[in-house]
């Protein structure tokens, strides 16, 4: 995923992403599954959330 796409995901989810992590007592390093994201946000971009978390938190050198 390129930086522009990551920025799009960030802008689409915004605070809801952090709220979801906080609500579920998760750190940003824990992968949120596609099913969880869809249930929480019902958003078409949710299918890419796990990859977004991986790219931005688990694999910072990319």
XYZ file of N, CA and C in Angstrom:
186
model
N 0.840 -1.182 0.000
C 0.000 0.000 0.000
C 0.881 1.239 0.000
N 0.543 2.210 -0.803
C 1.355 3.410 -0.852
C 0.920 4.412 0.213
N 1.735 5.438 0.393
C 1.487 6.414 1.453
C 0.151 7.129 1.256
N -0.184 7.426 0.014
C -1.447 8.114 -0.250
C -2.627 7.262 0.206
N -2.546 5.960 -0.037
C -3.641 5.082 0.359
C -3.724 4.993 1.878
N -2.567 4.926 2.542
C -2.562 4.915 4.001
C -3.194 6.184 4.558
N -2.889 7.326 3.931
C -3.482 8.592 4.361
C -4.993 8.571 4.181
N -5.450 7.947 3.100
C -6.897 7.850 2.863
C -7.563 7.047 3.976
N -6.976 5.911 4.344
C -7.531 5.078 5.409
C -7.551 5.857 6.716
N -6.452 6.531 6.996
C -6.354 7.320 8.220
C -7.465 8.375 8.271
N -7.675 9.055 7.155
C -8.685 10.116 7.128
C -10.103 9.536 7.183
N -10.304 8.370 6.602
C -11.627 7.746 6.623
C -12.006 7.266 8.027
N -11.061 6.657 8.731
C -11.359 6.086 10.042
C -11.158 7.095 11.165
N -10.122 7.896 11.051
C -9.880 8.959 12.016
C -9.919 8.492 13.458
N -10.641 9.242 14.280
C -10.707 8.966 15.713
C -11.388 7.644 16.015
N -12.236 7.184 15.109
C -12.953 5.928 15.365
C -11.985 4.759 15.518
N -10.865 4.816 14.790
C -9.867 3.751 14.903
C -9.286 3.719 16.305
N -8.857 4.880 16.815
C -8.295 4.953 18.158
C -9.334 4.607 19.216
N -10.582 5.063 19.007
C -11.651 4.750 19.951
C -11.888 3.247 20.014
N -11.829 2.596 18.855
C -12.033 1.146 18.817
C -10.926 0.435 19.580
N -9.676 0.865 19.372
C -8.557 0.256 20.088
C -8.719 0.455 21.583
N -9.095 1.671 21.988
C -9.255 1.977 23.416
C -10.401 1.172 24.017
N -11.523 1.130 23.308
C -12.702 0.418 23.791
C -12.405 -1.063 24.007
N -11.583 -1.621 23.141
C -11.264 -3.047 23.230
C -9.963 -3.308 23.976
N -9.431 -2.267 24.630
C -8.217 -2.388 25.435
C -7.068 -3.007 24.647
N -6.912 -2.523 23.430
C -5.863 -3.036 22.564
C -4.802 -1.981 22.371
N -3.603 -2.462 22.114
C -2.564 -1.540 21.676
C -2.637 -1.464 20.162
N -2.022 -0.443 19.606
C -2.049 -0.297 18.153
C -1.349 -1.456 17.460
N -0.491 -2.171 18.193
C 0.254 -3.276 17.591
C -0.615 -4.507 17.375
N -1.785 -4.549 18.021
C -2.646 -5.722 17.859
C -3.491 -5.557 16.620
N -3.512 -6.578 15.804
C -4.252 -6.521 14.545
C -5.750 -6.612 14.815
N -6.478 -5.713 14.209
C -7.937 -5.756 14.262
C -8.404 -6.525 13.035
N -9.227 -7.523 13.250
C -9.650 -8.343 12.119
C -10.631 -7.602 11.221
N -10.737 -8.061 10.002
C -11.680 -7.474 9.053
C -13.105 -7.556 9.587
N -13.474 -8.681 10.201
C -14.823 -8.840 10.724
C -15.101 -7.831 11.829
N -14.129 -7.626 12.713
C -14.299 -6.649 13.781
C -14.470 -5.247 13.209
N -13.648 -4.929 12.234
C -13.706 -3.599 11.639
C -15.045 -3.369 10.941
N -15.513 -4.371 10.217
C -16.787 -4.254 9.524
C -17.925 -4.104 10.526
N -17.881 -4.875 11.600
C -18.921 -4.795 12.623
C -18.909 -3.437 13.318
N -17.721 -2.889 13.509
C -17.594 -1.618 14.214
C -17.967 -0.449 13.332
N -17.429 -0.435 12.116
C -17.601 0.729 11.253
C -18.557 0.504 10.093
N -18.728 -0.750 9.675
C -19.546 -1.022 8.506
C -19.052 -0.256 7.285
N -17.761 -0.131 7.189
C -17.164 0.723 6.177
C -16.462 -0.130 5.123
N -16.576 0.204 3.848
C -15.952 -0.619 2.805
C -14.434 -0.691 2.913
N -13.846 0.302 3.559
C -12.392 0.309 3.692
C -11.932 -0.660 4.793
N -12.881 -1.167 5.570
C -12.549 -2.029 6.701
C -11.773 -3.272 6.290
N -11.999 -3.756 5.083
C -11.306 -4.964 4.641
C -9.797 -4.769 4.603
N -9.347 -3.522 4.570
C -7.922 -3.237 4.522
C -7.344 -2.834 5.877
N -8.160 -2.871 6.928
C -7.710 -2.353 8.215
C -6.556 -3.158 8.801
N -6.626 -4.473 8.717
C -5.545 -5.283 9.273
C -4.216 -4.977 8.583
N -4.251 -4.808 7.275
C -3.042 -4.469 6.534
C -2.563 -3.071 6.911
N -3.504 -2.144 7.104
C -3.158 -0.792 7.538
C -2.404 -0.826 8.869
N -2.917 -1.599 9.816
C -2.270 -1.696 11.125
C -0.886 -2.306 10.971
N -0.774 -3.354 10.161
C 0.525 -3.984 9.948
C 1.521 -3.001 9.352
N 1.106 -2.322 8.296
C 2.006 -1.413 7.588
C 2.475 -0.264 8.473
N 1.594 0.232 9.344
C 1.892 1.444 10.089
C 2.429 1.204 11.493
N 2.176 0.043 12.066
C 2.577 -0.187 13.446
C 3.522 -1.369 13.630
N 3.332 -2.409 12.843
C 4.163 -3.596 13.021
C 5.389 -3.590 12.119
N 5.340 -2.781 11.084
C 6.402 -2.792 10.095
C 6.798 -1.347 9.762
N 7.270 -0.586 10.774
C 7.465 0.851 10.595
C 8.553 1.228 9.596
N 9.456 0.314 9.286
C 10.526 0.669 8.354
C 10.037 0.784 6.917
N 8.820 0.344 6.631
C 8.284 0.450 5.259
C 7.776 1.840 5.001
